[in-house]
Amino acid sequence: MAQQHLDRLTAVDASFLAQEGPSSHMHIGGIVICDGPAPGYEEMLDHIRTRLHLVPRYRQRLAQPPLETGRPLWVDDPTFNLEYHVRQTALPAPGSEDQLMRLVARIMSQQLDRSKPLWEMWIVEGLQEGGFALITKTHHALIDGISGVDLATVMFDLAPVPPEIPHSDEPWQPHAEPTGAELVAGGAAGLARVAAGAVATGVTLLRRPAASWRALTEAAEGLGEVAWAGLNPAAATPLNVEIGPHRRYRVVRNHLADFKEVKNAFGGTVNDVVLTVVTGALRDWLHSRGVRTEGLELRALVPVSTRTREETGALGNRITVMRGPLPVYIADPIARLRAVKAAMDGLKESKQAVGAEVLTGVQSFAPPTILAQASRLNFSTRLFNLIVTNVPGPQFPLYVRGREMEDVFPIAFLPKGHALAIAIMSYNGQMNFGLLGDYDALPDLDRIGDGIEASLEELVALARRRTGPARPSTNGASRPVVAGHDG
């Protein structure tokens, strides 16, 4: 669907605004490391200008209807200035990866200015190993992880020579600033579209009574499972404490082939192996904190994309969530993997995701004050201990201005009362982890990163013992780093 002036935010998008506070930043992002010399600043600006028409939302800002008569709307920013959003900097010598991650942590510790389009891009030069980095930062109200991968085609190319991008060659002309009446009308039009969609769905269900009964039954079961999850809170852990505004960031490099080797040996999916590796790392970290893990099971909030094929490339959030168990009480790594697989299979067969989607649909009709309360419930520490999100990326090289993208690391966000979020992204044979931690609550974030490496290595060794002679390990291309800032 085209991104229009006066589009109303969806209930999910608006919930990310409602959740944001001085210590809970609702932006996400990523780090891309490319080979070769960095493009010149003006060259990069021109490159982005030729593609901005493909993502009109990047030139739009938030507008609030008078007296909170509805959810915010997206409106063209008449003062849009690309130079504000694209920033250039360089690391001091020696330009180590540790320094780069400290810069990332500092950038992610600052909230986006809501009076402007909600994104930034940083071009970083002076890397010790050569090449340059791009750091992106986008508010979650604008984009989710799945659509973010789709939008990589805006900035990145499939070949070293950039293709010609079709363009009208007419300069962008923003719509005039909307009046209060136009904002109210825009919100009403958005509500009418939601209502019309609900009516159309209802008519379709009436024409198919058997299907409608199954849908209603599944929705009721789903709501019941969501309610039951809320009545059975997640365990209290050192991950669920008051957090501040400052962040640490740690990356761990892996290879997708190692995860596939483990799942081929023991069953399950790549995502099951990812959750098992995270479980093993958290088990080790809890022990280092003196926390007993007998009988302890953590819960991960696992986002699930509900984006249809027709919606591929659209901005905004088409996600729901499941609460995946992390059985840190299990010492044996293979038994741990089997427990994770069984639990995730059960969740997929359950109606939990359906129930979450029903709640999101109900929120589409909620006034802003009720929506804000509902969004706080969605991110309650009663429901989960940390976010673990696994984003599939392209399994072929991408380029920016002829420079190949060598590494990519995703960056999640920390809701209130959550000190850790783990984001994973596959790209061109890699399976890289990005760990975002609260600066004060997780001075030992490095321990969790090391645990991810060790947990995967243990599973790979067991898989090779089962399937045949060992081959050289592909895990840990270079030692990971922990980084943050003290400001």
Short mmCIF file of C-alpha atoms in Angstrom, two decimals:
data_model
loop_
_atom_site.label_atom_id
_atom_site.label_comp_id
_atom_site.label_asym_id
_atom_site.label_seq_id
_atom_site.Cartn_x
_atom_site.Cartn_y
_atom_site.Cartn_z
CA MET A 1 0.00 0.00 0.00
CA ALA A 2 1.34 3.44 -0.95
CA GLN A 3 2.47 5.70 1.86
CA GLN A 4 0.25 8.76 1.77
CA HIS A 5 0.12 12.19 3.33
CA LEU A 6 -2.38 12.06 6.26
CA ASP A 7 -2.08 8.29 6.73
CA ARG A 8 -3.16 7.34 10.25
CA LEU A 9 -0.79 5.21 12.34
CA THR A 10 -1.91 1.64 12.95
CA ALA A 11 -2.66 0.55 16.49
CA VAL A 12 0.64 -1.35 16.66
CA ASP A 13 2.64 1.61 15.33
CA ALA A 14 0.98 4.00 17.79
CA SER A 15 1.69 1.60 20.66
CA PHE A 16 5.43 2.05 20.09
CA LEU A 17 5.00 5.81 20.53
CA ALA A 18 2.95 5.27 23.69
CA GLN A 19 5.61 2.98 25.12
CA GLU A 20 8.50 5.41 24.65
CA GLY A 21 9.88 7.13 27.73
CA PRO A 22 13.10 8.80 28.90
CA SER A 23 14.75 5.38 29.42
CA SER A 24 12.84 3.29 26.87
CA HIS A 25 13.79 4.27 23.34
CA MET A 26 11.55 2.73 20.69
CA HIS A 27 13.95 2.93 17.78
CA ILE A 28 15.65 0.01 16.06
CA GLY A 29 18.55 -0.08 13.65
CA GLY A 30 21.51 -1.87 12.25
CA ILE A 31 25.19 -1.66 11.45
CA VAL A 32 26.47 -2.38 7.95
CA ILE A 33 30.20 -2.71 7.31
CA CYS A 34 31.28 -2.31 3.68
CA ASP A 35 34.64 -2.76 1.99
CA GLY A 36 36.51 -0.07 0.09
CA PRO A 37 36.72 3.67 0.72
CA ALA A 38 33.57 5.43 1.89
CA PRO A 39 31.60 7.32 -0.75
CA GLY A 40 31.89 11.08 -0.49
CA TYR A 41 29.23 12.76 1.61
CA GLU A 42 27.63 14.54 -1.35
CA GLU A 43 27.77 11.33 -3.38
CA MET A 44 25.91 9.52 -0.61
CA LEU A 45 23.30 12.26 -0.35
CA ASP A 46 22.71 12.12 -4.11
CA HIS A 47 22.43 8.33 -3.94
CA ILE A 48 19.72 8.58 -1.26
CA ARG A 49 17.90 11.43 -3.04
CA THR A 50 17.45 9.31 -6.16
CA ARG A 51 15.64 6.67 -4.06
CA LEU A 52 13.66 8.59 -1.46
CA HIS A 53 10.57 8.55 -3.65
CA LEU A 54 10.47 4.79 -3.08
CA VAL A 55 9.93 5.37 0.67
CA PRO A 56 7.78 8.54 1.02
CA ARG A 57 7.45 7.96 4.78
CA TYR A 58 11.09 9.01 5.18
CA ARG A 59 10.03 12.58 4.34
CA GLN A 60 7.04 12.57 6.68
CA ARG A 61 6.73 13.48 10.33
CA LEU A 62 4.12 12.87 13.02
CA ALA A 63 1.09 15.12 13.47
CA GLN A 64 -1.31 14.84 16.39
CA PRO A 65 -5.03 15.58 15.86
CA PRO A 66 -6.46 18.30 18.16
CA LEU A 67 -7.46 17.21 21.66
CA GLU A 68 -6.16 13.67 21.00
CA THR A 69 -9.24 12.92 18.90
CA GLY A 70 -7.44 10.01 17.27
CA ARG A 71 -4.10 8.36 16.68
CA PRO A 72 -1.29 10.45 15.16
CA LEU A 73 -1.00 10.79 11.38
CA TRP A 74 1.92 10.91 8.96
CA VAL A 75 2.20 14.26 7.15
CA ASP A 76 4.76 15.62 4.70
CA ASP A 77 7.51 17.61 6.42
CA PRO A 78 7.72 20.95 4.57
CA THR A 79 11.13 21.64 6.13
CA PHE A 80 12.61 18.23 5.30
CA ASN A 81 16.41 18.45 5.11
CA LEU A 82 18.30 15.33 4.07
CA GLU A 83 21.55 16.69 5.50
CA TYR A 84 19.99 16.63 8.98
CA HIS A 85 19.22 12.92 8.75
CA VAL A 86 22.44 11.73 7.08
CA ARG A 87 25.46 12.38 9.29
CA GLN A 88 29.15 11.79 8.68
CA THR A 89 31.80 11.02 11.28
CA ALA A 90 35.09 9.16 11.74
CA LEU A 91 36.57 7.05 14.49
CA PRO A 92 39.77 8.25 16.18
CA ALA A 93 42.87 6.11 15.67
CA PRO A 94 43.16 3.19 15.70
CA GLY A 95 39.47 2.87 14.70
CA SER A 96 38.91 -0.51 16.37
CA GLU A 97 35.67 -2.45 16.28
CA ASP A 98 35.35 -1.80 19.99
CA GLN A 99 35.34 1.94 19.26
CA LEU A 100 32.73 1.45 16.53
CA MET A 101 30.43 -0.41 18.90
CA ARG A 102 30.85 2.30 21.53
CA LEU A 103 29.74 4.83 18.92
CA VAL A 104 26.73 2.64 18.09
CA ALA A 105 25.81 2.44 21.77
CA ARG A 106 26.02 6.21 22.12
CA ILE A 107 23.87 6.83 19.03
CA MET A 108 21.23 4.36 20.20
CA SER A 109 21.12 6.03 23.62
CA GLN A 110 19.61 9.22 22.17
CA GLN A 111 15.93 9.54 21.30
CA LEU A 112 14.81 10.65 17.86
CA ASP A 113 13.32 14.13 17.47
CA ARG A 114 9.57 13.64 16.98
CA SER A 115 9.22 16.99 15.23
CA LYS A 116 11.15 15.53 12.25
CA PRO A 117 10.97 12.32 10.18
CA LEU A 118 11.92 9.53 12.57
CA TRP A 119 15.21 8.24 11.16
CA GLU A 120 18.95 8.86 11.02
CA MET A 121 21.87 7.40 9.07
CA TRP A 122 25.51 7.75 10.09
CA ILE A 123 28.44 7.26 7.69
CA VAL A 124 31.47 6.18 9.75
CA GLU A 125 35.02 6.28 8.38
CA GLY A 126 38.41 5.49 9.92
CA LEU A 127 37.84 1.78 10.57
CA GLN A 128 41.03 -0.03 11.55
CA GLU A 129 40.43 -2.94 9.18
CA GLY A 130 39.55 -0.63 6.29
CA GLY A 131 36.19 0.00 4.73
CA PHE A 132 33.44 2.07 6.31
CA ALA A 133 30.26 1.56 8.33
CA LEU A 134 26.68 2.72 8.01
CA ILE A 135 24.63 2.97 11.19
CA THR A 136 20.87 3.25 10.73
CA LYS A 137 18.38 4.30 13.38
CA THR A 138 14.62 4.29 12.71
CA HIS A 139 11.67 4.57 15.08
CA HIS A 140 9.74 1.33 15.48
CA ALA A 141 6.52 3.24 14.73
CA LEU A 142 7.84 3.67 11.18
CA ILE A 143 9.23 0.26 10.43
CA ASP A 144 9.59 -3.29 11.72
CA GLY A 145 12.45 -5.73 11.29
CA ILE A 146 10.86 -7.68 8.45
CA SER A 147 9.97 -4.64 6.34
CA GLY A 148 13.39 -3.22 7.16
CA VAL A 149 15.03 -6.07 5.28
CA ASP A 150 12.74 -5.45 2.31
CA LEU A 151 13.70 -1.77 2.30
CA ALA A 152 17.38 -2.62 1.99
CA THR A 153 16.70 -2.59 -1.74
CA VAL A 154 16.27 1.17 -1.46
CA MET A 155 19.83 1.72 -0.32
CA PHE A 156 21.59 -1.42 -1.55
CA ASP A 157 22.00 -2.93 -5.00
CA LEU A 158 22.32 -6.49 -6.27
CA ALA A 159 25.41 -5.67 -8.35
CA PRO A 160 28.45 -3.39 -7.97
CA VAL A 161 27.14 -1.06 -10.68
CA PRO A 162 24.07 0.79 -9.36
CA PRO A 163 21.05 0.45 -11.67
CA GLU A 164 19.02 3.35 -12.96
CA ILE A 165 16.10 3.92 -10.62
CA PRO A 166 12.89 5.07 -12.38
CA HIS A 167 12.04 8.60 -11.28
CA SER A 168 9.63 11.26 -12.45
CA ASP A 169 12.50 13.81 -12.50
CA GLU A 170 10.14 16.30 -10.87
CA PRO A 171 11.33 17.71 -7.55
CA TRP A 172 9.45 16.59 -4.47
CA GLN A 173 6.76 19.01 -3.39
CA PRO A 174 5.38 18.49 0.12
CA HIS A 175 1.69 18.90 0.80
CA ALA A 176 0.73 22.02 2.69
CA GLU A 177 0.70 21.86 6.49
CA PRO A 178 -2.67 20.34 7.45
CA THR A 179 -5.13 22.35 9.51
CA GLY A 180 -6.65 20.98 12.70
CA ALA A 181 -9.84 20.17 10.81
CA GLU A 182 -7.86 18.26 8.16
CA LEU A 183 -6.09 16.27 10.86
CA VAL A 184 -9.42 15.34 12.43
CA ALA A 185 -10.79 14.41 9.03
CA GLY A 186 -7.71 12.33 8.23
CA GLY A 187 -8.08 10.42 11.48
CA ALA A 188 -11.78 9.86 10.81
CA ALA A 189 -11.00 8.60 7.32
CA GLY A 190 -8.49 6.14 8.76
CA LEU A 191 -11.02 4.89 11.30
CA ALA A 192 -13.61 4.55 8.54
CA ARG A 193 -11.19 2.42 6.50
CA VAL A 194 -10.65 0.13 9.51
CA ALA A 195 -14.40 -0.11 10.08
CA ALA A 196 -15.04 -0.80 6.40
CA GLY A 197 -12.46 -3.55 6.48
CA ALA A 198 -14.11 -5.07 9.53
CA VAL A 199 -17.53 -4.94 7.83
CA ALA A 200 -16.11 -6.55 4.68
CA THR A 201 -14.57 -9.30 6.79
CA GLY A 202 -17.87 -9.79 8.58
CA VAL A 203 -19.78 -10.08 5.29
CA THR A 204 -17.26 -12.64 4.04
CA LEU A 205 -17.65 -14.68 7.23
CA LEU A 206 -21.45 -14.57 6.98
CA ARG A 207 -21.22 -16.01 3.50
CA ARG A 208 -19.02 -18.82 4.83
CA PRO A 209 -20.57 -19.84 8.18
CA ALA A 210 -18.32 -22.90 8.70
CA ALA A 211 -15.18 -20.84 8.17
CA SER A 212 -16.54 -18.04 10.36
CA TRP A 213 -17.23 -20.45 13.21
CA ARG A 214 -13.69 -21.84 12.99
CA ALA A 215 -12.26 -18.30 12.93
CA LEU A 216 -14.31 -17.24 15.96
CA THR A 217 -13.36 -20.41 17.83
CA GLU A 218 -9.67 -19.89 17.10
CA ALA A 219 -9.89 -16.24 18.16
CA ALA A 220 -11.60 -17.17 21.43
CA GLU A 221 -9.01 -19.87 22.14
CA GLY A 222 -6.24 -17.43 21.29
CA LEU A 223 -7.58 -14.76 23.65
CA GLY A 224 -7.80 -17.38 26.35
CA GLU A 225 -4.17 -18.42 25.85
CA VAL A 226 -2.99 -14.80 25.93
CA ALA A 227 -4.96 -14.23 29.14
CA TRP A 228 -3.49 -17.41 30.67
CA ALA A 229 0.03 -16.24 29.79
CA GLY A 230 -0.70 -12.97 31.60
CA LEU A 231 -1.89 -14.83 34.70
CA ASN A 232 1.34 -16.84 34.76
CA PRO A 233 4.05 -14.19 34.93
CA ALA A 234 7.60 -14.62 33.71
CA ALA A 235 10.19 -15.39 36.38
CA ALA A 236 11.90 -12.51 38.18
CA THR A 237 15.50 -12.22 36.96
CA PRO A 238 18.37 -9.70 36.94
CA LEU A 239 17.27 -8.91 33.36
CA ASN A 240 14.06 -7.30 34.59
CA VAL A 241 15.05 -4.21 36.52
CA GLU A 242 14.71 -0.46 36.13
CA ILE A 243 16.82 0.69 33.22
CA GLY A 244 18.38 4.01 32.28
CA PRO A 245 18.75 5.77 28.93
CA HIS A 246 22.29 4.58 28.16
CA ARG A 247 23.20 1.45 26.23
CA ARG A 248 25.89 -1.13 25.60
CA TYR A 249 26.16 -3.02 22.33
CA ARG A 250 27.92 -6.28 21.57
CA VAL A 251 28.16 -8.26 18.33
CA VAL A 252 28.82 -11.96 17.78
CA ARG A 253 29.69 -13.31 14.33
CA ASN A 254 28.48 -16.78 13.34
CA HIS A 255 27.85 -18.75 10.17
CA LEU A 256 24.41 -19.94 9.11
CA ALA A 257 25.86 -23.31 8.08
CA ASP A 258 26.65 -24.12 11.72
CA PHE A 259 23.02 -23.61 12.78
CA LYS A 260 21.84 -25.73 9.86
CA GLU A 261 24.33 -28.46 10.75
CA VAL A 262 22.91 -28.64 14.29
CA LYS A 263 19.27 -28.71 13.18
CA ASN A 264 20.04 -31.35 10.53
CA ALA A 265 21.67 -33.53 13.18
CA PHE A 266 19.08 -33.19 15.93
CA GLY A 267 15.91 -31.91 14.25
CA GLY A 268 14.00 -28.70 14.65
CA THR A 269 14.44 -25.43 12.80
CA VAL A 270 17.23 -22.88 12.57
CA ASN A 271 15.19 -20.66 14.89
CA ASP A 272 14.96 -23.50 17.44
CA VAL A 273 18.77 -23.71 17.40
CA VAL A 274 19.01 -19.92 17.80
CA LEU A 275 16.75 -20.00 20.89
CA THR A 276 18.71 -22.96 22.28
CA VAL A 277 22.01 -21.10 21.88
CA VAL A 278 20.54 -18.04 23.60
CA THR A 279 19.24 -20.29 26.39
CA GLY A 280 22.67 -21.79 26.95
CA ALA A 281 24.29 -18.35 27.08
CA LEU A 282 21.72 -17.06 29.58
CA ARG A 283 22.12 -20.16 31.74
CA ASP A 284 25.87 -19.51 31.97
CA TRP A 285 25.32 -15.79 32.64
CA LEU A 286 22.78 -16.46 35.42
CA HIS A 287 25.27 -18.81 37.09
CA SER A 288 27.92 -16.09 36.89
CA ARG A 289 25.49 -13.83 38.75
CA GLY A 290 24.94 -16.47 41.43
CA VAL A 291 21.36 -17.23 40.30
CA ARG A 292 20.21 -20.83 40.69
CA THR A 293 18.58 -22.19 37.52
CA GLU A 294 16.97 -25.40 38.86
CA GLY A 295 13.37 -25.33 37.67
CA LEU A 296 13.84 -21.89 36.09
CA GLU A 297 12.41 -21.12 32.66
CA LEU A 298 12.75 -17.70 31.06
CA ARG A 299 10.37 -16.32 28.44
CA ALA A 300 11.45 -14.64 25.24
CA LEU A 301 9.18 -12.29 23.35
CA VAL A 302 9.54 -13.61 19.79
CA PRO A 303 8.10 -11.31 17.10
CA VAL A 304 6.29 -13.04 14.25
CA SER A 305 5.66 -11.31 10.94
CA THR A 306 2.04 -11.33 9.72
CA ARG A 307 2.96 -9.39 6.58
CA THR A 308 1.37 -10.88 3.48
CA ARG A 309 3.21 -11.30 0.18
CA GLU A 310 1.23 -8.34 -1.19
CA GLU A 311 2.45 -6.16 1.71
CA THR A 312 6.14 -6.89 1.14
CA GLY A 313 8.05 -3.59 1.13
CA ALA A 314 5.32 -1.63 2.94
CA LEU A 315 6.37 0.41 5.95
CA GLY A 316 4.64 0.12 9.30
CA ASN A 317 4.36 -2.89 11.56
CA ARG A 318 2.67 -6.16 10.54
CA ILE A 319 3.79 -8.20 13.51
CA THR A 320 2.41 -10.15 16.39
CA VAL A 321 4.33 -11.97 19.10
CA MET A 322 4.69 -15.33 20.79
CA ARG A 323 6.26 -15.97 24.16
CA GLY A 324 8.87 -18.63 23.63
CA PRO A 325 10.21 -20.54 26.66
CA LEU A 326 13.96 -20.60 27.31
CA PRO A 327 14.59 -23.66 29.56
CA VAL A 328 17.71 -22.53 31.40
CA TYR A 329 17.13 -25.32 33.92
CA ILE A 330 18.33 -27.94 31.40
CA ALA A 331 22.07 -28.60 31.53
CA ASP A 332 22.37 -30.96 28.55
CA PRO A 333 22.49 -28.95 25.30
CA ILE A 334 20.74 -31.61 23.17
CA ALA A 335 17.95 -32.04 25.71
CA ARG A 336 17.70 -28.25 25.80
CA LEU A 337 17.28 -28.12 22.02
CA ARG A 338 14.60 -30.82 22.10
CA ALA A 339 12.72 -28.97 24.82
CA VAL A 340 12.84 -25.72 22.85
CA LYS A 341 11.66 -27.51 19.69
CA ALA A 342 8.75 -29.16 21.52
CA ALA A 343 7.73 -25.87 23.11
CA MET A 344 7.91 -23.88 19.87
CA ASP A 345 6.00 -26.60 17.99
CA GLY A 346 3.33 -26.36 20.67
CA LEU A 347 3.16 -22.57 20.38
CA LYS A 348 2.81 -22.77 16.60
CA GLU A 349 -0.07 -25.21 17.03
CA SER A 350 -1.61 -23.07 19.77
CA LYS A 351 -3.71 -20.00 19.16
CA GLN A 352 -1.42 -17.60 21.02
CA ALA A 353 -0.39 -15.65 17.91
CA VAL A 354 -4.02 -15.57 16.74
CA GLY A 355 -5.07 -14.17 20.10
CA ALA A 356 -2.41 -11.46 19.98
CA GLU A 357 -3.59 -10.48 16.52
CA VAL A 358 -7.21 -10.27 17.72
CA LEU A 359 -6.12 -7.93 20.52
CA THR A 360 -4.29 -5.78 17.98
CA GLY A 361 -7.44 -5.61 15.89
CA VAL A 362 -9.50 -4.53 18.89
CA GLN A 363 -6.94 -1.82 19.64
CA SER A 364 -7.49 -0.39 16.16
CA PHE A 365 -10.73 1.08 17.51
CA ALA A 366 -9.32 2.22 20.87
CA PRO A 367 -8.91 5.90 21.75
CA PRO A 368 -5.29 7.00 22.34
CA THR A 369 -5.42 6.87 26.16
CA ILE A 370 -6.72 3.28 26.18
CA LEU A 371 -4.25 2.31 23.48
CA ALA A 372 -1.37 3.62 25.59
CA GLN A 373 -2.45 1.43 28.50
CA ALA A 374 -2.82 -1.59 26.23
CA SER A 375 0.67 -1.10 24.82
CA ARG A 376 2.10 -1.06 28.36
CA LEU A 377 0.36 -4.37 28.97
CA ASN A 378 1.91 -5.81 25.80
CA PHE A 379 5.42 -4.98 27.06
CA SER A 380 4.81 -5.88 30.71
CA THR A 381 7.60 -7.67 32.55
CA ARG A 382 4.91 -10.11 33.67
CA LEU A 383 4.83 -11.51 30.16
CA PHE A 384 8.48 -11.92 29.15
CA ASN A 385 12.09 -11.50 30.27
CA LEU A 386 13.74 -10.34 27.05
CA ILE A 387 13.19 -9.85 23.32
CA VAL A 388 14.76 -12.35 20.92
CA THR A 389 14.11 -11.52 17.26
CA ASN A 390 15.49 -13.44 14.30
CA VAL A 391 15.30 -11.60 10.95
CA PRO A 392 16.01 -13.52 7.72
CA GLY A 393 18.16 -11.55 5.32
CA PRO A 394 19.29 -12.08 1.70
CA GLN A 395 21.69 -14.95 1.08
CA PHE A 396 23.64 -13.11 -1.61
CA PRO A 397 25.94 -10.06 -1.52
CA LEU A 398 24.56 -6.53 -1.63
CA TYR A 399 26.36 -3.34 -2.63
CA VAL A 400 26.19 0.38 -1.92
CA ARG A 401 27.79 2.63 -4.53
CA GLY A 402 29.82 -0.37 -5.73
CA ARG A 403 31.10 -1.31 -2.25
CA GLU A 404 30.16 -4.79 -1.04
CA MET A 405 28.32 -5.17 2.25
CA GLU A 406 30.52 -7.53 4.26
CA ASP A 407 28.78 -7.59 7.67
CA VAL A 408 25.39 -6.64 9.02
CA PHE A 409 24.32 -6.58 12.67
CA PRO A 410 20.76 -5.78 13.82
CA ILE A 411 19.86 -3.58 16.79
CA ALA A 412 16.64 -4.15 18.76
CA PHE A 413 15.18 -1.99 21.56
CA LEU A 414 14.70 -2.17 25.33
CA PRO A 415 11.16 -1.78 26.70
CA LYS A 416 10.74 -0.49 30.24
CA GLY A 417 11.98 -2.99 32.81
CA HIS A 418 14.00 -5.02 30.29
CA ALA A 419 17.80 -4.80 30.32
CA LEU A 420 18.57 -7.05 27.33
CA ALA A 421 17.36 -7.51 23.75
CA ILE A 422 18.97 -9.93 21.29
CA ALA A 423 18.52 -9.46 17.55
CA ILE A 424 19.80 -11.95 14.98
CA MET A 425 20.09 -11.52 11.23
CA SER A 426 21.25 -13.87 8.50
CA TYR A 427 23.03 -12.49 5.44
CA ASN A 428 25.08 -14.15 2.70
CA GLY A 429 25.94 -17.21 4.79
CA GLN A 430 26.35 -15.33 8.07
CA MET A 431 24.19 -15.51 11.21
CA ASN A 432 25.14 -12.48 13.26
CA PHE A 433 23.89 -11.52 16.72
CA GLY A 434 23.48 -7.98 18.05
CA LEU A 435 23.13 -7.69 21.84
CA LEU A 436 21.69 -4.43 23.19
CA GLY A 437 21.99 -3.99 26.93
CA ASP A 438 21.30 -1.35 29.53
CA TYR A 439 24.57 0.33 30.42
CA ASP A 440 24.18 0.11 34.21
CA ALA A 441 22.25 -3.16 34.53
CA LEU A 442 24.52 -5.19 32.21
CA PRO A 443 28.18 -4.30 32.74
CA ASP A 444 28.79 -8.03 32.04
CA LEU A 445 27.09 -8.05 28.62
CA ASP A 446 30.39 -9.48 27.35
CA ARG A 447 29.68 -12.68 29.31
CA ILE A 448 26.43 -13.27 27.40
CA GLY A 449 28.18 -12.73 24.07
CA ASP A 450 30.89 -15.22 25.02
CA GLY A 451 28.16 -17.64 26.11
CA ILE A 452 26.51 -17.48 22.68
CA GLU A 453 29.81 -18.48 21.06
CA ALA A 454 30.43 -21.27 23.55
CA SER A 455 26.88 -22.62 23.37
CA LEU A 456 26.95 -22.84 19.57
CA GLU A 457 30.41 -24.41 19.54
CA GLU A 458 29.20 -27.10 21.95
CA LEU A 459 26.19 -27.94 19.79
CA VAL A 460 28.25 -28.00 16.58
CA ALA A 461 30.78 -30.36 18.18
CA LEU A 462 27.98 -32.71 19.27
CA ALA A 463 26.41 -32.57 15.80
CA ARG A 464 29.69 -33.49 14.11
CA ARG A 465 30.24 -36.32 16.56
CA ARG A 466 26.88 -37.70 15.48
CA THR A 467 27.08 -37.12 11.72
CA GLY A 468 30.72 -37.81 10.91
CA PRO A 469 34.30 -36.51 10.97
CA ALA A 470 34.72 -32.95 12.14
CA ARG A 471 35.51 -30.18 9.71
CA PRO A 472 37.15 -26.84 10.57
CA SER A 473 34.81 -24.67 12.62
CA THR A 474 33.30 -21.65 10.89
CA ASN A 475 32.10 -20.09 14.10
CA GLY A 476 33.66 -16.93 15.49
CA ALA A 477 35.30 -15.28 12.49
CA SER A 478 36.84 -12.84 14.93
CA ARG A 479 36.51 -12.27 18.62
CA PRO A 480 33.41 -10.27 19.52
CA VAL A 481 33.53 -7.06 21.47
CA VAL A 482 31.51 -5.38 24.19
CA ALA A 483 30.92 -1.69 23.97
CA GLY A 484 28.98 1.12 25.57
CA HIS A 485 29.50 4.65 26.82
CA ASP A 486 29.61 6.33 30.14
CA GLY A 487 27.59 9.40 29.24
#
